[in-house]
Short mmCIF file of C-alpha atoms and ligand atoms in Angstrom, two decimals:
data_model
loop_
_atom_site.label_atom_id
_atom_site.label_comp_id
_atom_site.label_asym_id
_atom_site.label_seq_id
_atom_site.Cartn_x
_atom_site.Cartn_y
_atom_site.Cartn_z
CA MET A 1 0.00 -0.06 -0.07
CA ASP A 2 1.14 3.62 -0.24
CA ASP A 3 2.11 5.53 2.48
CA SER A 4 1.40 8.78 0.78
CA THR A 5 -2.38 7.93 0.40
CA GLU A 6 -2.13 6.91 4.54
CA THR A 7 -4.58 8.45 7.12
CA PRO A 8 -2.19 9.78 9.61
CA ARG A 9 -2.51 8.01 12.91
CA LEU A 10 -4.96 10.12 15.49
CA ALA A 11 -3.85 10.61 19.64
CA GLN A 12 -7.13 9.34 22.12
CA ASP A 13 -7.81 12.77 22.07
CA GLY A 14 -8.83 13.20 17.80
CA LEU A 15 -6.17 15.60 17.54
CA PRO A 16 -3.38 14.72 15.13
CA LEU A 17 0.04 12.62 17.78
CA LEU A 18 3.00 15.56 19.12
CA LYS A 19 5.55 13.68 16.91
CA ASP A 20 3.39 14.71 13.95
CA VAL A 21 2.54 18.35 15.29
CA ILE A 22 6.09 18.86 16.26
CA ASN A 23 6.93 17.27 12.81
CA GLN A 24 4.52 19.13 10.78
CA TYR A 25 4.92 22.67 12.32
CA GLY A 26 9.47 22.09 12.55
CA LEU A 27 8.66 22.66 16.28
CA MET A 28 12.32 21.20 17.05
CA ALA A 29 13.87 22.17 20.80
CA LYS A 30 15.29 24.81 21.60
CA LYS A 31 17.64 24.49 24.31
CA SER A 32 17.47 28.29 25.43
CA LEU A 33 13.69 28.45 25.90
CA GLY A 34 13.80 24.71 27.97
CA GLN A 35 12.59 23.24 25.51
CA ASN A 36 12.04 19.46 26.46
CA PHE A 37 8.89 18.20 25.62
CA LEU A 38 6.77 15.17 26.55
CA LEU A 39 4.47 13.55 23.74
CA ASP A 40 2.89 10.40 26.04
CA LEU A 41 -0.52 11.32 26.70
CA ASN A 42 -1.18 9.39 29.24
CA LEU A 43 1.20 11.26 30.95
CA THR A 44 0.59 14.11 30.54
CA ALA A 45 -3.18 13.60 32.12
CA ARG A 46 -2.07 12.28 34.50
CA ILE A 47 0.57 15.68 35.73
CA ALA A 48 -3.46 17.22 35.32
CA ARG A 49 -5.12 15.64 37.16
CA GLY A 50 -2.49 16.05 39.77
CA GLY A 51 -3.19 19.84 38.84
CA GLY A 52 -7.10 19.82 39.84
CA PRO A 53 -9.83 20.53 40.09
CA LEU A 54 -10.12 21.23 37.25
CA ASP A 55 -13.59 22.62 36.48
CA GLU A 56 -13.48 25.81 38.41
CA GLY A 57 -11.93 28.56 37.77
CA THR A 58 -8.85 28.93 35.24
CA ILE A 59 -6.42 26.36 35.13
CA ILE A 60 -2.89 28.70 34.06
CA GLU A 61 -0.50 26.96 31.81
CA ILE A 62 2.86 28.49 30.86
CA GLY A 63 4.76 26.55 28.37
CA PRO A 64 2.99 24.74 26.06
CA GLY A 65 5.01 23.98 23.39
CA PRO A 66 3.90 21.72 20.75
CA GLY A 67 0.33 21.16 23.37
CA GLY A 68 0.77 18.19 25.09
CA LEU A 69 0.07 18.81 28.77
CA THR A 70 -2.36 21.87 27.56
CA ARG A 71 -4.24 18.56 25.25
CA GLY A 72 -4.22 16.44 29.18
CA LEU A 73 -5.92 19.26 30.74
CA LEU A 74 -8.54 19.42 28.42
CA MET A 75 -8.90 15.77 28.14
CA GLU A 76 -9.60 15.63 32.11
CA GLY A 77 -12.13 17.68 31.58
CA ALA A 78 -10.37 22.00 32.79
CA LYS A 79 -13.21 23.58 31.61
CA SER A 80 -10.88 26.99 31.21
CA VAL A 81 -7.25 27.15 30.31
CA LEU A 82 -4.58 29.59 29.47
CA SER A 83 -1.75 29.21 28.11
CA ILE A 84 1.57 31.70 27.99
CA GLU A 85 4.35 30.98 25.72
CA LYS A 86 7.29 32.12 24.64
CA ASP A 87 7.73 30.56 21.24
CA ARG A 88 6.08 31.68 18.81
CA ARG A 89 6.41 28.45 16.65
CA CYS A 90 4.14 26.81 18.82
CA LEU A 91 1.06 28.65 17.97
CA GLU A 92 -0.25 27.66 15.09
CA ALA A 93 0.45 24.36 16.03
CA LEU A 94 -1.84 25.05 18.94
CA ALA A 95 -4.69 27.06 17.46
CA GLU A 96 -5.71 23.90 16.47
CA VAL A 97 -6.21 22.54 20.30
CA GLU A 98 -8.35 26.02 20.47
CA ALA A 99 -10.18 24.50 17.43
CA ALA A 100 -10.85 21.65 19.10
CA TYR A 101 -11.72 22.73 22.44
CA PRO A 102 -13.47 25.74 21.44
CA GLY A 103 -13.80 28.11 24.55
CA ARG A 104 -12.31 26.04 26.82
CA PHE A 105 -9.22 26.81 26.13
CA ARG A 106 -7.39 30.14 25.01
CA VAL A 107 -2.85 30.58 24.10
CA MET A 108 -1.41 34.18 24.70
CA GLU A 109 2.53 34.42 23.91
CA ALA A 110 3.83 35.82 26.32
CA ASP A 111 7.00 36.06 28.31
CA ALA A 112 5.83 35.34 31.56
CA LEU A 113 8.47 36.12 33.41
CA GLU A 114 7.33 40.21 32.57
CA LEU A 115 3.70 38.78 33.46
CA ASP A 116 0.91 40.13 36.65
CA LEU A 117 -1.18 36.33 36.20
CA THR A 118 -3.86 37.43 37.85
CA LYS A 119 -4.12 40.57 35.45
CA GLU A 120 -4.68 38.10 32.30
CA ALA A 121 -7.93 35.51 34.74
CA PRO A 122 -9.85 36.13 37.81
CA ALA A 123 -9.34 34.32 40.59
CA PRO A 124 -9.98 30.90 41.56
CA ARG A 125 -6.79 30.50 39.59
CA ARG A 126 -4.41 27.27 39.41
CA ILE A 127 -0.89 27.11 37.62
CA VAL A 128 0.00 23.64 35.78
CA ALA A 129 2.89 23.89 34.22
CA ASN A 130 6.01 21.86 32.69
CA LEU A 131 8.39 25.18 33.56
CA PRO A 132 11.43 25.96 31.74
CA TYR A 133 14.31 25.11 34.10
CA ASN A 134 15.87 27.68 33.10
CA VAL A 135 13.78 30.10 35.06
CA SER A 136 11.95 28.30 36.74
CA THR A 137 13.01 28.64 40.79
CA VAL A 138 12.54 32.90 39.49
CA LEU A 139 8.70 32.58 38.38
CA LEU A 140 8.36 30.38 41.29
CA VAL A 141 8.90 33.31 44.30
CA GLY A 142 7.23 35.80 41.79
CA TRP A 143 3.98 33.50 42.44
CA LEU A 144 5.09 33.11 46.23
CA THR A 145 5.59 37.34 46.37
CA GLN A 146 1.99 37.07 45.61
CA ILE A 147 0.56 34.57 47.46
CA ALA A 148 2.48 36.82 50.59
CA GLU A 149 0.58 39.80 49.35
CA ASP A 150 -3.05 37.47 49.12
CA PRO A 151 -3.20 33.76 49.49
CA GLU A 152 -6.26 34.06 46.66
CA THR A 153 -3.77 34.79 44.25
CA TYR A 154 -3.29 31.07 43.62
CA ALA A 155 -6.15 28.26 44.67
CA SER A 156 -2.21 25.73 44.35
CA LEU A 157 0.02 25.44 42.03
CA THR A 158 1.28 22.12 39.92
CA LEU A 159 4.77 22.82 38.50
CA MET A 160 7.34 20.20 36.99
CA PHE A 161 11.19 21.28 38.56
CA GLN A 162 14.45 19.38 38.37
CA LYS A 163 14.15 16.77 40.95
CA GLU A 164 17.63 18.59 43.01
CA VAL A 165 15.31 22.09 42.90
CA ALA A 166 11.28 19.86 44.10
CA GLU A 167 13.58 18.57 47.18
CA ARG A 168 14.60 21.82 48.00
CA LEU A 169 11.08 23.09 47.85
CA THR A 170 10.30 20.33 50.15
CA ALA A 171 12.94 19.11 52.38
CA GLN A 172 13.42 19.60 56.47
CA PRO A 173 15.33 20.73 58.62
CA ARG A 174 18.82 19.17 59.34
CA THR A 175 19.21 17.93 55.18
CA ARG A 176 20.76 19.15 52.72
CA ASP A 177 18.42 19.79 50.98
CA TYR A 178 17.06 22.51 53.18
CA GLY A 179 17.82 25.84 52.30
CA ARG A 180 16.39 29.57 51.69
CA LEU A 181 13.44 28.54 48.59
CA SER A 182 12.08 25.46 51.57
CA VAL A 183 11.44 28.53 53.95
CA LEU A 184 10.47 30.53 51.43
CA THR A 185 8.00 28.32 50.20
CA GLN A 186 7.63 26.32 53.52
CA TRP A 187 6.19 29.44 55.10
CA LEU A 188 3.79 30.59 52.88
CA CYS A 189 2.08 26.93 51.35
CA ASP A 190 1.95 22.91 51.90
CA ALA A 191 4.28 21.36 49.45
CA HIS A 192 3.96 18.31 48.43
CA HIS A 193 6.23 15.42 46.11
CA LEU A 194 3.53 14.31 43.26
CA PHE A 195 5.79 12.32 40.83
CA ASP A 196 9.02 11.67 39.71
CA ILE A 197 9.73 10.97 36.04
CA SER A 198 11.88 9.53 34.46
CA PRO A 199 14.38 11.18 31.59
CA LYS A 200 13.45 8.81 28.80
CA ALA A 201 9.24 10.01 29.24
CA PHE A 202 10.83 13.28 27.03
CA THR A 203 11.38 14.72 23.92
CA PRO A 204 14.92 15.68 23.71
CA PRO A 205 15.72 13.88 27.37
CA PRO A 206 17.28 16.08 29.73
CA LYS A 207 20.14 14.96 31.89
CA ILE A 208 18.55 14.99 34.99
CA THR A 209 15.07 13.70 36.87
CA SER A 210 12.09 15.74 36.74
CA THR A 211 9.84 15.91 39.77
CA VAL A 212 6.11 16.71 39.57
CA VAL A 213 5.38 19.71 43.61
CA ARG A 214 1.64 20.67 44.53
CA ILE A 215 1.91 23.45 45.98
CA THR A 216 -0.76 25.01 48.01
CA PRO A 217 -1.03 28.26 49.93
CA ARG A 218 -1.59 28.25 53.27
CA SER A 219 -4.54 30.83 54.27
CA LYS A 220 -1.83 32.23 56.41
CA PRO A 221 1.64 32.03 56.36
CA LEU A 222 3.40 29.68 59.74
CA ALA A 223 3.79 32.82 61.31
CA PRO A 224 3.99 36.42 60.94
CA ALA A 225 7.36 38.12 59.11
CA ARG A 226 7.58 40.12 56.31
CA LEU A 227 8.97 38.63 53.14
CA THR A 228 11.72 41.30 52.36
CA THR A 229 13.08 40.85 55.67
CA LEU A 230 13.37 37.13 55.54
CA GLU A 231 14.37 36.71 52.86
CA LYS A 232 17.10 39.11 53.56
CA ILE A 233 17.59 37.02 57.03
CA THR A 234 18.09 33.96 54.45
CA GLU A 235 19.94 35.02 52.31
CA ALA A 236 22.49 35.91 54.51
CA ALA A 237 22.01 32.42 56.92
CA PHE A 238 21.68 29.99 54.33
CA GLY A 239 24.71 32.68 52.53
CA LYS A 240 27.18 30.93 54.42
CA ARG A 241 25.34 27.96 55.88
CA ARG A 242 27.82 26.01 56.97
CA LYS A 243 29.36 28.81 59.71
CA MET A 244 27.55 29.33 63.39
CA LEU A 245 24.11 32.05 62.82
CA ARG A 246 26.25 34.53 65.68
CA GLN A 247 28.68 34.11 62.76
CA SER A 248 26.42 34.76 59.46
CA LEU A 249 24.57 37.58 60.72
CA LYS A 250 27.63 39.61 61.06
CA SER A 251 26.49 39.90 57.52
CA LEU A 252 23.29 41.77 58.94
CA ASP A 253 23.05 45.32 59.66
CA VAL A 254 22.31 45.45 63.14
CA ASP A 255 24.52 43.60 65.84
CA SER A 256 23.30 40.14 65.09
CA MET A 257 24.38 38.83 69.26
CA ALA A 258 22.22 40.86 70.00
CA LEU A 259 19.10 40.65 67.54
CA ILE A 260 20.14 35.91 68.39
CA GLU A 261 19.71 36.39 71.61
CA GLU A 262 16.37 38.22 71.45
CA ALA A 263 15.31 36.06 68.99
CA GLY A 264 15.90 33.29 71.70
CA VAL A 265 17.66 30.98 68.75
CA ARG A 266 20.81 29.04 69.85
CA GLU A 267 24.03 30.97 68.36
CA THR A 268 26.22 27.99 67.70
CA ALA A 269 23.06 27.00 65.82
CA ARG A 270 23.93 26.61 61.73
CA ALA A 271 20.72 28.11 59.47
CA GLU A 272 19.81 24.39 58.65
CA GLU A 273 19.09 23.67 61.62
CA LEU A 274 16.38 26.83 62.51
CA SER A 275 12.52 25.31 61.75
CA VAL A 276 10.31 28.13 59.73
CA GLU A 277 9.07 29.64 61.92
CA GLU A 278 12.36 30.31 64.18
CA PHE A 279 13.50 31.88 60.33
CA CYS A 280 10.28 34.39 61.37
CA THR A 281 11.06 35.35 64.28
CA LEU A 282 14.27 36.16 63.77
CA ALA A 283 13.01 38.74 60.88
CA ARG A 284 10.29 40.05 63.63
CA CYS A 285 12.95 41.19 66.05
CA TYR A 286 15.03 42.03 63.18
CA ASP A 287 12.22 44.87 62.07
CA ALA A 288 11.92 44.93 65.19
CA MET A 289 15.12 46.37 66.15
CA LEU A 290 15.09 48.57 63.13
CA GLY A 291 11.48 50.53 64.21
CA ASN A 292 10.46 48.41 61.40
CA GLY A 293 6.28 48.29 61.27
N1 SAM B 1 3.58 22.09 27.97
C1 SAM B 1 4.83 21.58 27.89
C2 SAM B 1 5.26 20.21 27.41
O1 SAM B 1 5.40 19.41 28.49
O2 SAM B 1 6.25 19.46 26.67
C3 SAM B 1 6.52 21.97 26.96
C4 SAM B 1 6.91 22.21 28.45
S1 SAM B 1 9.31 22.97 28.17
C5 SAM B 1 10.01 21.70 29.01
C6 SAM B 1 9.10 24.80 28.51
C7 SAM B 1 7.94 25.54 28.21
O3 SAM B 1 7.97 26.60 28.29
C8 SAM B 1 8.30 25.49 26.15
O4 SAM B 1 6.87 25.28 24.90
C9 SAM B 1 9.48 26.81 26.31
O5 SAM B 1 9.61 27.71 24.17
C10 SAM B 1 8.07 28.04 27.16
N2 SAM B 1 8.76 28.60 27.85
C11 SAM B 1 10.35 29.02 28.04
N3 SAM B 1 10.58 30.38 28.12
C12 SAM B 1 8.88 30.73 29.31
C13 SAM B 1 8.61 32.08 29.21
N4 SAM B 1 9.99 33.07 29.45
N5 SAM B 1 7.41 32.94 29.37
C14 SAM B 1 6.81 31.72 28.67
N6 SAM B 1 7.45 29.93 27.90
C15 SAM B 1 8.03 30.14 27.46
#
């Protein structure tokens, strides 16, 4: 039989297979955009289920690429998906998905680093994304900053990170991975490891394993503190994580011994031994010493 007359095979959602989409639209992965694509709709549907409930509010996806996770979200019943993509080459391919799901999916060409997502979709909004690794932590810190202002900014964030970053988000005190990102994330949110994804699942395969994490904002932070102060204290403390606090906090513009004493933490403790609540106490005492309201 002549191959050219064969009807193309379709995926379970009735749209072309993702590998055919990539070929048809010439979506060869660009490293500069952190492009590693997932082509298995069963897998993207699993990520989508981890990001639910999908039938209320808007699901915001960063970096749809050829549309694997987007289609997973829509197959799993997402009522309204807004995807933000920086790579113009993907838009034509995504227009096919828009046509297949009228009124349920919209794609926007934009740089997620420059966008305030609250202006693009009303609450409740959830972020579900296979993030470009080169900007994943910058994006997360930006969203955490918004959550610090208002915990209802996002109902949840279900995000794929490099495993090593994911481990930092969920790390507990006295572990190697516990650091600034653990404190800031856990201060504001509950962070859960959902599952790992092997490099083999991606095209092209990255060098590292990936992990899907579900981050749910707490109704209020674990303890009172100002975000900017907490950032300053954790930067000083973890900047010299092998040193005792009496040494590492010397870089702050207050009497570090007085601060440590006021906060009631051990001066010989190291940053990784302090709980999130203890960092918050340090932040509050620091602000009190400087007379910051
Ligand atoms: N969601 C697709 C998947 O799971 O197969 C693609 C994920 S790929 C890891 C990351 C995607 O983010 C790429 O499509 C890339 O073009 C896009 N991207 C990279 N930087 C971006 C930015 N600053 N703003 C929006 N999208 C970006």
